[in-house]
PDB file of C-alpha atoms in Angstrom:
ATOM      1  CA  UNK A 467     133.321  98.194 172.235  1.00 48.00           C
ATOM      2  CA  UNK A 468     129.343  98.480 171.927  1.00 55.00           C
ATOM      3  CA  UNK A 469     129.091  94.976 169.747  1.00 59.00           C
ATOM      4  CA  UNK A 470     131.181  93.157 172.752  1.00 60.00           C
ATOM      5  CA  UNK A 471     128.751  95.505 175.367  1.00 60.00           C
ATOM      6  CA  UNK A 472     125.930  93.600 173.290  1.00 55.00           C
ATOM      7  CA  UNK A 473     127.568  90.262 173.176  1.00 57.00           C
ATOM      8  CA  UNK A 474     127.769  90.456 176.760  1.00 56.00           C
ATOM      9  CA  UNK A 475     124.574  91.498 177.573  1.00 53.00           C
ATOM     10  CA  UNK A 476     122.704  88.767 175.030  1.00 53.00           C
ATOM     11  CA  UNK A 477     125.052  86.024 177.097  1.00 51.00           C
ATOM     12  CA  UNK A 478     123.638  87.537 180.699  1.00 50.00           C
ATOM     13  CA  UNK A 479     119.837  87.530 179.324  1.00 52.00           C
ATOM     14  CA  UNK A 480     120.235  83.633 177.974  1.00 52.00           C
ATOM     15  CA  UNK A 481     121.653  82.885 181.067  1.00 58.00           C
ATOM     16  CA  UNK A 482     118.875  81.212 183.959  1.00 62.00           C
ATOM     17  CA  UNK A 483     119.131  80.170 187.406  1.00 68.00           C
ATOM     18  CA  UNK A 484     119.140  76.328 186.698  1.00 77.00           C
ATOM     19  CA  UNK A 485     117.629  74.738 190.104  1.00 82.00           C
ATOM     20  CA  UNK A 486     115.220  76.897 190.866  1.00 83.00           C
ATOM     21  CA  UNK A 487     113.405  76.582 187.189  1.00 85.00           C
ATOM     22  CA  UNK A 488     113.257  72.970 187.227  1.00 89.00           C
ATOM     23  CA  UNK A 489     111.868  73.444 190.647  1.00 89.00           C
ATOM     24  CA  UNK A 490     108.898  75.453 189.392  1.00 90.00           C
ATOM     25  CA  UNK A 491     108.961  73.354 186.027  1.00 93.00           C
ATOM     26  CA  UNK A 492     107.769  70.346 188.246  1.00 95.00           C
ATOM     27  CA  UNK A 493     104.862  72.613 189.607  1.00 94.00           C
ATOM     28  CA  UNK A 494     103.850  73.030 186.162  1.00 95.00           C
ATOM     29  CA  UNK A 495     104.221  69.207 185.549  1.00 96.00           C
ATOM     30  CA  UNK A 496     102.204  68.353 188.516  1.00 96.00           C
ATOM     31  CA  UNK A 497      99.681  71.052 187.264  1.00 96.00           C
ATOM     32  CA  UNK A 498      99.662  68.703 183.881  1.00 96.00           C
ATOM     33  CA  UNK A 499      99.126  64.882 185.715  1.00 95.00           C
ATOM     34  CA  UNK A 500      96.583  66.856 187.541  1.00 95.00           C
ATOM     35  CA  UNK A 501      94.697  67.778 184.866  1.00 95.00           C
ATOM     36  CA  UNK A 502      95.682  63.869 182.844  1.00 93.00           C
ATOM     37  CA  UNK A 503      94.239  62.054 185.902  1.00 92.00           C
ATOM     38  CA  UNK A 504      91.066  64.115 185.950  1.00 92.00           C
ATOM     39  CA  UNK A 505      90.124  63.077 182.650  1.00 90.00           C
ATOM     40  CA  UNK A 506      91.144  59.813 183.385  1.00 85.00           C
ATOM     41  CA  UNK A 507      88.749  60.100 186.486  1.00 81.00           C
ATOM     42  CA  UNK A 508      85.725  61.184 183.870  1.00 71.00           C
ATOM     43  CA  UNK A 509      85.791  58.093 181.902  1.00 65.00           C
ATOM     44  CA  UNK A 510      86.203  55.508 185.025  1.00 61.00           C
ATOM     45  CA  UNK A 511      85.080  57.815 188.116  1.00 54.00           C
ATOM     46  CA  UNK A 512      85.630  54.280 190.553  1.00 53.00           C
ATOM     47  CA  UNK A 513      88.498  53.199 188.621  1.00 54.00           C
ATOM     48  CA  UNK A 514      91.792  53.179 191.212  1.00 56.00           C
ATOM     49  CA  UNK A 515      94.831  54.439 190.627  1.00 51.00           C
ATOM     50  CA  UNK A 516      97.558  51.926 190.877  1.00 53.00           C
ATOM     51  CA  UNK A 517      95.474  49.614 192.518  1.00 50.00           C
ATOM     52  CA  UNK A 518      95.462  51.578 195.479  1.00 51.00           C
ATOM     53  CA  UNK A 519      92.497  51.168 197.374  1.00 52.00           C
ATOM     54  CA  UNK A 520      91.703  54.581 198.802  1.00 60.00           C
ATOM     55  CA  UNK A 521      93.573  56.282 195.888  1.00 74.00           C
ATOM     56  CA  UNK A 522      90.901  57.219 192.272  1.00 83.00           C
ATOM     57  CA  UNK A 523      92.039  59.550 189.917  1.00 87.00           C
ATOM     58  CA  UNK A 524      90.654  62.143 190.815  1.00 90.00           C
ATOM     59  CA  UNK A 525      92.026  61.490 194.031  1.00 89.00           C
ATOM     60  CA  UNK A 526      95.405  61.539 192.396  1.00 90.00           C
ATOM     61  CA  UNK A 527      94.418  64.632 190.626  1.00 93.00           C
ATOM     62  CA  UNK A 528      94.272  66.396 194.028  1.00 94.00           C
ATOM     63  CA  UNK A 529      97.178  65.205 195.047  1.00 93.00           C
ATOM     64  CA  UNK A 530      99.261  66.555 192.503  1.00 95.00           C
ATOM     65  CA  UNK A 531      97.898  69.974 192.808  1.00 96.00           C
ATOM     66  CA  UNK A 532      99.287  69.402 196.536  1.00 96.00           C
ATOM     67  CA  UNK A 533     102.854  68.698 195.139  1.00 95.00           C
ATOM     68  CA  UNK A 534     102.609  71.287 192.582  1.00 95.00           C
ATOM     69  CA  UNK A 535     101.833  74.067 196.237  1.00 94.00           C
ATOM     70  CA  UNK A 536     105.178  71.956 197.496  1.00 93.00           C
ATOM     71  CA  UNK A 537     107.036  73.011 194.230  1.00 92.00           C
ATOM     72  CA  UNK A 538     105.812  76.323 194.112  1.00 90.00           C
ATOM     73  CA  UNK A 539     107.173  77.074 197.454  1.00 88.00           C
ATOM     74  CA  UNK A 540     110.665  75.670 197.164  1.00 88.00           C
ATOM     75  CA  UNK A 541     111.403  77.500 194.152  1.00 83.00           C
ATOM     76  CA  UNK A 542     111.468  81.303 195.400  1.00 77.00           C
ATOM     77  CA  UNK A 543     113.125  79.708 198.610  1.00 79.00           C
ATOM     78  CA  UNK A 544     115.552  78.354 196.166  1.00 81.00           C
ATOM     79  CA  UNK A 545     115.722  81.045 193.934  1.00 75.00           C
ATOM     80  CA  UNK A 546     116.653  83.469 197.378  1.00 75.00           C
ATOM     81  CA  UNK A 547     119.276  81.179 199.353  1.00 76.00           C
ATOM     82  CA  UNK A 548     121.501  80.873 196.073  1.00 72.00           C
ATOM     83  CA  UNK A 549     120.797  84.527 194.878  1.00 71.00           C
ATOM     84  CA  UNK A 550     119.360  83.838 191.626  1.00 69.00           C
ATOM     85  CA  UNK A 551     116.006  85.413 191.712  1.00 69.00           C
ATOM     86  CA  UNK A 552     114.975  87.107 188.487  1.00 73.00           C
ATOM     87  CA  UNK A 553     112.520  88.564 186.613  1.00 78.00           C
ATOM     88  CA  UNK A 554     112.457  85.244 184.140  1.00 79.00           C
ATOM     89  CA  UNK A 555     112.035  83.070 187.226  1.00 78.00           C
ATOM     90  CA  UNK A 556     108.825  85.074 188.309  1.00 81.00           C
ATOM     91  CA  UNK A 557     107.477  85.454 184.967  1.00 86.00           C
ATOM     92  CA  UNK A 558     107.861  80.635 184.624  1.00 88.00           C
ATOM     93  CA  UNK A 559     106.442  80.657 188.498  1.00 89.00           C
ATOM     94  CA  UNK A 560     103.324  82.231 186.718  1.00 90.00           C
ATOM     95  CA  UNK A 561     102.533  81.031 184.021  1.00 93.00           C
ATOM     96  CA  UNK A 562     103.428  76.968 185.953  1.00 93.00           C
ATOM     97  CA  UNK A 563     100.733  78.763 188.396  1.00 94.00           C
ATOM     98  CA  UNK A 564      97.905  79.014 185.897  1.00 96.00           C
ATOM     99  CA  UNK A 565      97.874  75.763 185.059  1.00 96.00           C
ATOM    100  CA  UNK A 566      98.682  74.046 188.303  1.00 95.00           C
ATOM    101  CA  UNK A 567      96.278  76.305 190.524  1.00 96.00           C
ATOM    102  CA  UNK A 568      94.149  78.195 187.880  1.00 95.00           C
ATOM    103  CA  UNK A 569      93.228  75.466 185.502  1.00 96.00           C
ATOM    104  CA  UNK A 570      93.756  72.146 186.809  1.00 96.00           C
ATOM    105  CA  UNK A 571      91.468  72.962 189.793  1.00 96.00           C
ATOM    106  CA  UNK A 572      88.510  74.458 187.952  1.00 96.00           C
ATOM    107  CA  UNK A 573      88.927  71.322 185.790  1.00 95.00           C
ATOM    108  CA  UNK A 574      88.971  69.013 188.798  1.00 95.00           C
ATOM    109  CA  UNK A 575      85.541  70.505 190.275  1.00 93.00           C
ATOM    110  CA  UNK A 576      84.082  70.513 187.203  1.00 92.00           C
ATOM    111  CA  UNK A 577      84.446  66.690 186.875  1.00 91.00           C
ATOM    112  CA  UNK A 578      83.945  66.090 189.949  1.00 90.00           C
ATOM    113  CA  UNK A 579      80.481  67.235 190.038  1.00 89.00           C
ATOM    114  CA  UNK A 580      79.544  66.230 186.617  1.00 86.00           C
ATOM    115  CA  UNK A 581      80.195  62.668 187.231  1.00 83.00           C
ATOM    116  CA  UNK A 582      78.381  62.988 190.201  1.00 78.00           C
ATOM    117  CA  UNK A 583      75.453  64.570 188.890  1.00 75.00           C
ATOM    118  CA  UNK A 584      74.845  62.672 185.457  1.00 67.00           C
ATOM    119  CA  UNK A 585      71.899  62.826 183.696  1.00 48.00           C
ATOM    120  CA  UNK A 586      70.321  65.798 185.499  1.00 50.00           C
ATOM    121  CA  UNK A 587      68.327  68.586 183.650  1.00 49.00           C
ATOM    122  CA  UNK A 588      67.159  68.595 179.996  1.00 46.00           C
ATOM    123  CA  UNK A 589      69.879  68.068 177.651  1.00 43.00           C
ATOM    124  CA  UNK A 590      70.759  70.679 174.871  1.00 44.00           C
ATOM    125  CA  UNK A 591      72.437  68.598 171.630  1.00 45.00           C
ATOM    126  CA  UNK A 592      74.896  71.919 171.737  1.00 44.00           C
ATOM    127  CA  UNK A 593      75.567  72.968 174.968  1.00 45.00           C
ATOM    128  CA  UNK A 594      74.367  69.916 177.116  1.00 56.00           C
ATOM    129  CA  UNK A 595      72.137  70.366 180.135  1.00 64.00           C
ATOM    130  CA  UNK A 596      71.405  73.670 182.460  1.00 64.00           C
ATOM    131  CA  UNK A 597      73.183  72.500 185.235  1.00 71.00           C
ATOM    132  CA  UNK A 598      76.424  71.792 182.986  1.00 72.00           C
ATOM    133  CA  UNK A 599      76.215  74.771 181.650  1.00 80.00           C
ATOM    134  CA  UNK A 600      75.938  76.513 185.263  1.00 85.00           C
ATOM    135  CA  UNK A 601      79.016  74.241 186.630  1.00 88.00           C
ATOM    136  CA  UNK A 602      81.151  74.731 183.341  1.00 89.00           C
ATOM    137  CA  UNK A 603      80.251  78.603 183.487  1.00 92.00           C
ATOM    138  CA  UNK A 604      81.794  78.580 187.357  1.00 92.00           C
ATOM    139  CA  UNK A 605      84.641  76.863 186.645  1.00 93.00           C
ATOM    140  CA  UNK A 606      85.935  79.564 183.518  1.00 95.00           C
ATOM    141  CA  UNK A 607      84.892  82.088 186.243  1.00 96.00           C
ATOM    142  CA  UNK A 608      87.590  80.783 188.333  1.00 97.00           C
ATOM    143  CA  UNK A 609      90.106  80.164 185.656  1.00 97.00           C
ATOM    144  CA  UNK A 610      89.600  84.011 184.502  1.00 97.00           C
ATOM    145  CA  UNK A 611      89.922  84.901 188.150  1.00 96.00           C
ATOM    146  CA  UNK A 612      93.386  83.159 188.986  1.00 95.00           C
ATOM    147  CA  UNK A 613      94.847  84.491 185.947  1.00 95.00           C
ATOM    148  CA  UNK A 614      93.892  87.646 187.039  1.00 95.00           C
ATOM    149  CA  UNK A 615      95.425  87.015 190.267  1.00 93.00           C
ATOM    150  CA  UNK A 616      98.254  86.485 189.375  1.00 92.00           C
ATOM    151  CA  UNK A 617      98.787  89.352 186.349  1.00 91.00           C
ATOM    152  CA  UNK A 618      97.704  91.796 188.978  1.00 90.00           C
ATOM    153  CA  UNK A 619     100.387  89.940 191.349  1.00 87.00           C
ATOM    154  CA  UNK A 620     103.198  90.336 188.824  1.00 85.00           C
ATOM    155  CA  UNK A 621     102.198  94.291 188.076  1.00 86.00           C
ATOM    156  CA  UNK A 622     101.998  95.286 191.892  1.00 80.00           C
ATOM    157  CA  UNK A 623     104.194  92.975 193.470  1.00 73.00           C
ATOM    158  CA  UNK A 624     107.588  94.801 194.860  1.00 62.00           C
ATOM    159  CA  UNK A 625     110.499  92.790 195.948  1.00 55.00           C
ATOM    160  CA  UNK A 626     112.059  95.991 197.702  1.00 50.00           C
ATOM    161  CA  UNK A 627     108.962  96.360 200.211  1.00 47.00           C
ATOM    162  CA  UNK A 628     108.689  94.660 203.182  1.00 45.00           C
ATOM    163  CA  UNK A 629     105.004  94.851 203.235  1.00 46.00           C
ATOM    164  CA  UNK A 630     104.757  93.101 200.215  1.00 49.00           C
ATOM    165  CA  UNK A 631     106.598  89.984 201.600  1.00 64.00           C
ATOM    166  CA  UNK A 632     104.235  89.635 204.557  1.00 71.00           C
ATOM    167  CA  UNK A 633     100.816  89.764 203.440  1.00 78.00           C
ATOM    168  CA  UNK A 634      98.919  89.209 199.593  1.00 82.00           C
ATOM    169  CA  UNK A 635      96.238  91.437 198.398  1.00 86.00           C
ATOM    170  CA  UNK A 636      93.353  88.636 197.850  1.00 88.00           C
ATOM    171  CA  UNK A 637      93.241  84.748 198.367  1.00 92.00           C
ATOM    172  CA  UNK A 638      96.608  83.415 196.763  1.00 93.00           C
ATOM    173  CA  UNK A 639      96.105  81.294 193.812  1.00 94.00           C
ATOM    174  CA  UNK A 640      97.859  78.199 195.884  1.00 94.00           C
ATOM    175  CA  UNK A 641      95.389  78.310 198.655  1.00 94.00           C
ATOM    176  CA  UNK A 642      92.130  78.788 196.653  1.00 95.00           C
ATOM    177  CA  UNK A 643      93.350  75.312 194.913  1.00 96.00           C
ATOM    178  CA  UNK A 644      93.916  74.158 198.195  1.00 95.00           C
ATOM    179  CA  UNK A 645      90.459  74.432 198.788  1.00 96.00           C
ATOM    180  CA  UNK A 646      88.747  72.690 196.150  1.00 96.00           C
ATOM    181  CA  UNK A 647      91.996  69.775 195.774  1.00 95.00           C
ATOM    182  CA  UNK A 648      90.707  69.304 199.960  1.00 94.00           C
ATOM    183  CA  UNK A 649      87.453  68.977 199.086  1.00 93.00           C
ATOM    184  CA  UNK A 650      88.052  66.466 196.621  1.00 92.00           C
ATOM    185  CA  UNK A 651      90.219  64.438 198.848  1.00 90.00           C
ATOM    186  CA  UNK A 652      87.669  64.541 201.203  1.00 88.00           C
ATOM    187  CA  UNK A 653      85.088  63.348 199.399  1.00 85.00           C
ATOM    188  CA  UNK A 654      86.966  60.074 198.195  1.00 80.00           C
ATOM    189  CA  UNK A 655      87.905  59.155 201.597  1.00 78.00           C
ATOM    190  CA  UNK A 656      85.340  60.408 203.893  1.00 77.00           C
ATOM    191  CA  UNK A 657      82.251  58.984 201.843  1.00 74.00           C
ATOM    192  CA  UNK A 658      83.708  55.385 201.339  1.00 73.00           C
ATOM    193  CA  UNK A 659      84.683  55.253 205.035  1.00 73.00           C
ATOM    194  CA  UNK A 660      81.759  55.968 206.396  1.00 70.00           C
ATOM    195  CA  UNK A 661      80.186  53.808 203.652  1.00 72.00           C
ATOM    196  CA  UNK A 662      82.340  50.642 205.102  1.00 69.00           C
ATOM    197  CA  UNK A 663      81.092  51.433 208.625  1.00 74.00           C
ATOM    198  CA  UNK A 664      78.001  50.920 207.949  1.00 70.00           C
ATOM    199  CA  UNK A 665      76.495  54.560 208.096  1.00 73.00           C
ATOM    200  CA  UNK A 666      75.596  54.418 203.918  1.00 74.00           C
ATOM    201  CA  UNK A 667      72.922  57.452 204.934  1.00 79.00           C
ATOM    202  CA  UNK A 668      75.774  59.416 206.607  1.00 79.00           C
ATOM    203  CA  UNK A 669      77.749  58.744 203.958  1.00 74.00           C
ATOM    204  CA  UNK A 670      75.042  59.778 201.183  1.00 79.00           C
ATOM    205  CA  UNK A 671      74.056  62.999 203.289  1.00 81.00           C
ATOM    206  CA  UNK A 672      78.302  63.911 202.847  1.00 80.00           C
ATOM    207  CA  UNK A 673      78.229  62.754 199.860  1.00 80.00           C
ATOM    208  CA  UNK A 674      76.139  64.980 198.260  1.00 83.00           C
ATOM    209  CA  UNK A 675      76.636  67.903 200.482  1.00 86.00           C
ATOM    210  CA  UNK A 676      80.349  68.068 198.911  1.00 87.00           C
ATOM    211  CA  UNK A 677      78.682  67.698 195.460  1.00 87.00           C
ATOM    212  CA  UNK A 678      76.486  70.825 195.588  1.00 89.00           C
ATOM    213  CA  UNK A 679      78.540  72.801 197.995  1.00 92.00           C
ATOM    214  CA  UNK A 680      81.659  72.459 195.281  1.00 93.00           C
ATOM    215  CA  UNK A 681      80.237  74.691 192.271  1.00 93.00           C
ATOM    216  CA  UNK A 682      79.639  77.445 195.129  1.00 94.00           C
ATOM    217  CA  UNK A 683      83.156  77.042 196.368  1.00 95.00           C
ATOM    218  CA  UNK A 684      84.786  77.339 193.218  1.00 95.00           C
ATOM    219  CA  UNK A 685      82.677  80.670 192.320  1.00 95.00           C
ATOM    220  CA  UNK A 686      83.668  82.057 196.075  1.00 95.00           C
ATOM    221  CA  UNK A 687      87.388  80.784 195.531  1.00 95.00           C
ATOM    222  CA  UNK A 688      87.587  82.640 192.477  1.00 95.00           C
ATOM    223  CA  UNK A 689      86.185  85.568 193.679  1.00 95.00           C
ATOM    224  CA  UNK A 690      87.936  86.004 196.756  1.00 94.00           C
ATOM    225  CA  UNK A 691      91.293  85.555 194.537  1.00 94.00           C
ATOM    226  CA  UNK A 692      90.457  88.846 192.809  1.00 94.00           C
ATOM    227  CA  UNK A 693      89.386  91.115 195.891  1.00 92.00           C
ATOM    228  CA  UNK A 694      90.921  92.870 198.040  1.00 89.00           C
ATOM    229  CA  UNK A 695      91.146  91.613 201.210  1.00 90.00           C
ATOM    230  CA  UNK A 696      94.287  90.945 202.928  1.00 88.00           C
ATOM    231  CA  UNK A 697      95.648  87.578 203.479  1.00 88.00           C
ATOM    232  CA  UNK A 698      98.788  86.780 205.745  1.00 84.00           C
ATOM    233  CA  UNK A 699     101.611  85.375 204.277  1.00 78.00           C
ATOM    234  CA  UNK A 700     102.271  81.927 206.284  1.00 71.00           C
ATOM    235  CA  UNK A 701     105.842  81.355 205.639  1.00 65.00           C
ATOM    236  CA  UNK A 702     107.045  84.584 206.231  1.00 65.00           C
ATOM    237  CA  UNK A 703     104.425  85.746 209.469  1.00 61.00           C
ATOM    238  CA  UNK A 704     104.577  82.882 211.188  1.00 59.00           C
ATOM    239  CA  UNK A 705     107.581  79.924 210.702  1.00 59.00           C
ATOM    240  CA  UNK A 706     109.998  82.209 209.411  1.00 63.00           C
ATOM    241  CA  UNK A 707     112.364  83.693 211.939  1.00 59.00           C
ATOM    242  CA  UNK A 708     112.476  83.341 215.680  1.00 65.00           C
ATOM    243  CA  UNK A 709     108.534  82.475 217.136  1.00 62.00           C
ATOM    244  CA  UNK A 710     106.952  81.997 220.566  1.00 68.00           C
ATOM    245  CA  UNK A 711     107.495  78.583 222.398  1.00 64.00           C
ATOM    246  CA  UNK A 712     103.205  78.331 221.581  1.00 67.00           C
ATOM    247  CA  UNK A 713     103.948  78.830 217.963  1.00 66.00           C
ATOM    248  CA  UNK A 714     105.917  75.117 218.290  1.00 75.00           C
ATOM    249  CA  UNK A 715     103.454  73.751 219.784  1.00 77.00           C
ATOM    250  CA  UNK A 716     100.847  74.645 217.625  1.00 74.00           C
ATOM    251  CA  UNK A 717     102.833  73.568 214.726  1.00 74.00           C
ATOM    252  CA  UNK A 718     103.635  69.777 216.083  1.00 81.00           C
ATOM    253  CA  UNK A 719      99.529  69.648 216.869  1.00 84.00           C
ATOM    254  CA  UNK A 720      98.825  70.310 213.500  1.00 79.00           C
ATOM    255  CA  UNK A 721     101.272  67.755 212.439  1.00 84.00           C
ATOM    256  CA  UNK A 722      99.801  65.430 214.206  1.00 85.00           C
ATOM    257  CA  UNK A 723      96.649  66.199 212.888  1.00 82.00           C
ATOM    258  CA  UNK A 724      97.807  65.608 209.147  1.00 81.00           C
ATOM    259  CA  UNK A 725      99.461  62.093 210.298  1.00 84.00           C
ATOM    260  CA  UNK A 726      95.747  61.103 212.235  1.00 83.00           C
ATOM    261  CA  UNK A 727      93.461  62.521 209.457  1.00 83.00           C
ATOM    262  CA  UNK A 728      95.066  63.738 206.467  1.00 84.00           C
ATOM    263  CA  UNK A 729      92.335  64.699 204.078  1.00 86.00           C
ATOM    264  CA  UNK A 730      90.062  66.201 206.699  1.00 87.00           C
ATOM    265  CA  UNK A 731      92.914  68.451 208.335  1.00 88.00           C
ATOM    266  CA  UNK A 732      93.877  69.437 204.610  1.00 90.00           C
ATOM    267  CA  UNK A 733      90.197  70.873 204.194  1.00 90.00           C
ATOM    268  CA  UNK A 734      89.522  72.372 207.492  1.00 92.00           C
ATOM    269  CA  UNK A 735      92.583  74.588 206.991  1.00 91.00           C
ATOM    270  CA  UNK A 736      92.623  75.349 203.270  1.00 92.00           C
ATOM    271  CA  UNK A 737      88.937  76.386 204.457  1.00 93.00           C
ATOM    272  CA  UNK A 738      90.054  77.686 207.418  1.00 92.00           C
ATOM    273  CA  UNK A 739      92.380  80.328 205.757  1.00 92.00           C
ATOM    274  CA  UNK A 740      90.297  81.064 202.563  1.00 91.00           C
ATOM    275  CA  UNK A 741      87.107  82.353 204.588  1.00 90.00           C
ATOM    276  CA  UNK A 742      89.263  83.774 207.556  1.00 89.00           C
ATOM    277  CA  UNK A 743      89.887  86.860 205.277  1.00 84.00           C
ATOM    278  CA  UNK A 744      86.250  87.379 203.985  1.00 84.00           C
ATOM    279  CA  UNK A 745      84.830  87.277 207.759  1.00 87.00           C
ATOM    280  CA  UNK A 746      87.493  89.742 208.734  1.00 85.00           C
ATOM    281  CA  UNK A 747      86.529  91.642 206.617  1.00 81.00           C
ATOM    282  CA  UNK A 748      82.917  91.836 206.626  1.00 82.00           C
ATOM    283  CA  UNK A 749      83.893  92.400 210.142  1.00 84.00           C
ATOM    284  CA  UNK A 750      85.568  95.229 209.850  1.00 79.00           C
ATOM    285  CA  UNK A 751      83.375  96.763 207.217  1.00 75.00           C
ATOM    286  CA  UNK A 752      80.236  96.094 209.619  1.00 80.00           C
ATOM    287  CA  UNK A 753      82.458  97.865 212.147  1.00 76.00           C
ATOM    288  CA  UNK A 754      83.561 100.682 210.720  1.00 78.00           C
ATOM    289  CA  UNK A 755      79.816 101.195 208.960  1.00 75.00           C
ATOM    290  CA  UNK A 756      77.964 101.607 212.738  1.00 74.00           C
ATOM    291  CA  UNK A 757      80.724 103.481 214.068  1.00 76.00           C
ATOM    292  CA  UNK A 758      79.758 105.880 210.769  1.00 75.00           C
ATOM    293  CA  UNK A 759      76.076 105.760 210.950  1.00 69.00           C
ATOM    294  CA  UNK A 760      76.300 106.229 214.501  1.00 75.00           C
ATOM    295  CA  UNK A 761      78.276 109.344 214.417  1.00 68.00           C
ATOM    296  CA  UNK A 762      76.023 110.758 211.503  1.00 64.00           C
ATOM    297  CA  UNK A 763      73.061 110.532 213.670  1.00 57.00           C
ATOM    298  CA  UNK A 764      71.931 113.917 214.595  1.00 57.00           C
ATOM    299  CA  UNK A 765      71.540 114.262 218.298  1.00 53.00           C
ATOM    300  CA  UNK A 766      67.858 115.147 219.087  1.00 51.00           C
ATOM    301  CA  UNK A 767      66.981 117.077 222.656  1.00 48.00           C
ATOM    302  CA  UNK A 768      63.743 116.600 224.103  1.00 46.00           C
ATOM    303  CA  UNK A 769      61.832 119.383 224.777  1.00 48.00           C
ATOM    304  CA  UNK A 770      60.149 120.343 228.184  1.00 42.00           C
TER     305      UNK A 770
END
């Protein structure tokens, strides 16, 4: 009786929820042409991708971080409609995050900005120059952080508490790659359009604003992903369920915002949402800190 008790259990434990694996298997495939076109991106930064002409590598780098977010939310929707969540399909969602919004990424930036900024500094035989020491240094920094993230996700996540579906203790992994796969996209397409208008200063001042605001971004990213702070959970706050009539409209404007301007609507939110917390925040602490000092403050009575 215990052997077929064994038999039985060893069948249930080999046995995985089919869809919703391959589903999160593509996120980690995306993750992997992400990183594949990035390198490709190093050697020929101008080369196009398919002959497209708005579309580099690293342009197509971004983009598959985009459809590895995509993949990453379908597969716990998946996993919930046909029952099959499990502790093997959040363990895969994990470790397809690390390399999809951890790694690729921090790799992306890293090449950005290098083949951007080649040639600058003294050069070290060993460890190349200062600055690509500095950028290569930020980008472990955020690797470290998102898997971090997302260990500390796995440990205090509870699928029992309602709380815990609703809002994420620090910036989730997803939208701090958001962030720097934006800034990416903006940078190949704002800089050449404004380039073929004619404004080649414009385009130089943007240019190179994106190129030394990135390192930054991917140390604050990283950062942010290990604090804290608390960040709404989209999906479940604000589409799911029954919302306001506003809530459509808001929803069809930003829709229409993607169609008009794709790459500059995908960087003012990802921004948007990443720093919304932090401000919050400080805002609250700077609250809460005069509200303190103020009632610390002994009262002092003038005398007559």
């Amino acid at each position: 009786m215990s052997s077929k008790n064994h038999r039985r259990k060893r069948r249930r434990r080999l046995t995985i929820a089919v869809l919703p694996s391959m589903v999160t298997l593509l996120n980690l495939i995306a993750g992997f042409a992400a990183i594949h076109f990035t390198a490709r991106g190093m050697n020929d930064p101008e080369r196009l991708w398919l002959q497209k002409p708005e579309l580099t590598f690293f342009a197509a780098a971004a983009y598959m971080i985009f459809l590895g977010m995509v993949a990453d939310a379908l597969d716990g929707r998946i996993a919930r409609l046909s029952r099959n969540t499990s502790s093997f399909g959040g363990q895969l969602d994990s470790l397809a995050d690390i390399v999809s919004f951890g790694v690729a990424p921090a790799f992306l930036s890293l090449r950005v900005v290098e083949s951007s900024l080649q040639n600058i500094g003294p050069v070290s035989p060993v460890f190349g120059s200062l600055p690509g020491r500095l950028l290569w240094l930020g980008s472990v920094l955020y690797v470290c952080c998102a898997a971090l993230r997302l260990a500390r996700f796995n440990v205090e996540n509870d699928d029992h508490e309602e709380s815990a579906h609703l809002t994420f203790q620090g910036l989730p992994s997803p939208a701090a790659a958001a962030v720097l796969a934006s800034l990416v996209l903006l940078h190949g397409d704002l800089v050449p359009e404004l380039r073929d208008s004619g404004a080649s200063k414009i385009a130089t001042f943007f240019a190179d604003v994106i190129t030394y605001i990135l390192p930054f971004i991917t140390v604050g990213m990283g950062l942010l992903m290990v604090s804290r702070i608390r960040y709404p959970h989209i999906a479940n706050q604000y589409v799911r369920g029954r919302k306001p009539f506003g809530s459509i409209v808001a929803s069809v404007i930003i829709m229409l915002l993607l169609i008009w301007k794709l790459q500059l609507t995908l960087a003012i939110g990802s921004m948007t949402f990443a720093f919304s917390g932090a401000f919050q925040w400080a805002w609250h602490y700077q609250k809460n800190w005069r509200r303190q000092h103020t009632e610390n403050v002994p009262e002092h009575t003038s005398q007559t």
